Coordinates of C-alpha atoms in Angstrom, one line a residue:
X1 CA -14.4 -4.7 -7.7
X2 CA -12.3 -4.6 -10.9
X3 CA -10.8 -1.1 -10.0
X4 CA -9.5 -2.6 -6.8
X5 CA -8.1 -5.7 -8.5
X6 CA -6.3 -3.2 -10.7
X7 CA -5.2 -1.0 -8.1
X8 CA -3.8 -4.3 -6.1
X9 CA -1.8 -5.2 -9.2
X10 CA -0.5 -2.3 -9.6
X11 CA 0.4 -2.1 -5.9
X12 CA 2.4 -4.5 -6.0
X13 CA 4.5 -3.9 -9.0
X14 CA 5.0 -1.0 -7.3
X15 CA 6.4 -2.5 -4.2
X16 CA 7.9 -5.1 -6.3
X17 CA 10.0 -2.5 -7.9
X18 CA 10.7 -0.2 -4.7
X19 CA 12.4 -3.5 -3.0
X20 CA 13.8 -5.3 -5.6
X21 CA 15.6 -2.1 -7.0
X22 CA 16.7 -0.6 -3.5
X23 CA 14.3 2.4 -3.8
X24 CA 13.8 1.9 0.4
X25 CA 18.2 1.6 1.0
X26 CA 19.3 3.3 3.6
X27 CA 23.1 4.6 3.7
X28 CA 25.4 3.0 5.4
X29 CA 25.8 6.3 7.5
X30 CA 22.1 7.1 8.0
X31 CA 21.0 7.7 11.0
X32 CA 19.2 4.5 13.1
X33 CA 16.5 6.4 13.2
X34 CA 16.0 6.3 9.0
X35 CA 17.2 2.6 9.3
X36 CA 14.1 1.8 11.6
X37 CA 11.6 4.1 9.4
X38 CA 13.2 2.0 6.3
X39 CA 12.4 -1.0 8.1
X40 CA 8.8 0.2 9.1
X41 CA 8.4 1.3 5.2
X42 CA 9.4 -2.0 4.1
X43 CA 7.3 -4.0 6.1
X44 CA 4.2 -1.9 5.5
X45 CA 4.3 -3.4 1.7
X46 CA 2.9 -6.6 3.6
X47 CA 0.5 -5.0 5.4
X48 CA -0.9 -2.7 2.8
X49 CA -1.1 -5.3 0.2
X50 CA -2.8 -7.7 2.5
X51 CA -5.6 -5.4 3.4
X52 CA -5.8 -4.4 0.0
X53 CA -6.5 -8.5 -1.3
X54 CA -8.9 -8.9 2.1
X55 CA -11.2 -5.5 0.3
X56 CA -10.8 -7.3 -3.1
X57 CA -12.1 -10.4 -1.9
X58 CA -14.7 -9.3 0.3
X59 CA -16.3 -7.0 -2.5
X60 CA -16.0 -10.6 -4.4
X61 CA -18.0 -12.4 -2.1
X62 CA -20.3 -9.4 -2.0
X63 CA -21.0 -9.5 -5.7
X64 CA -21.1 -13.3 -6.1
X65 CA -23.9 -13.0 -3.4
X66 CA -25.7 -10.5 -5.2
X67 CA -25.1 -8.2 -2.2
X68 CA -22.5 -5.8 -3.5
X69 CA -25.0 -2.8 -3.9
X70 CA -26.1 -2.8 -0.2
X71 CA -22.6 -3.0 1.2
X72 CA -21.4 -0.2 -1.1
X73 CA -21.0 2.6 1.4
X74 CA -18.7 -0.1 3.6
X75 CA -16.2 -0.5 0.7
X76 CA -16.3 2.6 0.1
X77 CA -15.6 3.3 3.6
X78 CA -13.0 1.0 4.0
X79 CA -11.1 2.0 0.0
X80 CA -10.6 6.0 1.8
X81 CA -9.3 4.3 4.9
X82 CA -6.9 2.3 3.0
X83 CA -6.2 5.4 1.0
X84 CA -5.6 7.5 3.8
X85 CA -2.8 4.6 5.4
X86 CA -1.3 4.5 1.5
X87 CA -0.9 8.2 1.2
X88 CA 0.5 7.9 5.2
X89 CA 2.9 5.1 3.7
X90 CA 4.1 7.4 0.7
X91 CA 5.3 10.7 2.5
X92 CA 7.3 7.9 4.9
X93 CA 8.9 6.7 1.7
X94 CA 9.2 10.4 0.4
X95 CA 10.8 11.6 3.9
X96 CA 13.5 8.3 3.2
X97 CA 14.0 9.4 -0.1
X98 CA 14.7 13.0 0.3
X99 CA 16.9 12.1 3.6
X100 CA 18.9 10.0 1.6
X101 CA 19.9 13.0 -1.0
X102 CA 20.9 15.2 2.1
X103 CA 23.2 12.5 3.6
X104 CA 25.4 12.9 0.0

């Protein structure tokens, strides 16, 4: 539980950062289509940091009810599916981020 408090923490500094310093601009001149996968990108910070907070709080409730040990293998289940849609959400980013070196 207190590794994916951390983790959400640190999530969204990290999204913090990434919007409020312009990491996820687009060029004026980009393409629409890198406008709308900016857009997509952005809007995932939401939805990422939401599911992460639901998995923190449900592994909560799971160790105030003394259950957390029995419902391991479903957090853990649901941390590499979360994992898998973060590391999805980071080459998006990446693909933004090298596009907009290519458009200068």
């Amino acid at each position: 539980m207190r590794l994916l408090d951390e983790l959400r923490d640190h999530l969204a500094m990290q999204f913090a950062l990434e919007e409020c310093y312009g990491y996820m601009e687009v060029p004026a001149d980009a393409s629409r289509g890198n406008t709308a996968l900016a857009e997509t990108a952005r809007a995932e910070h939401c939805s990422l940091y939401l599911e992460l907070s639901e998995m923190v709080e449900r592994a909560e409730e799971y160790q105030y009810r003394g259950i957390a040990v029995a419902n391991l293998q479903q957090l853990i289940q649901a941390t590499r599916q979360f994992d898998a849609r973060l590391q999805e959400h980071e080459r998006t980013e990446n693909e933004l981020i090298e596009g907009s070196f290519s458009a200068y």
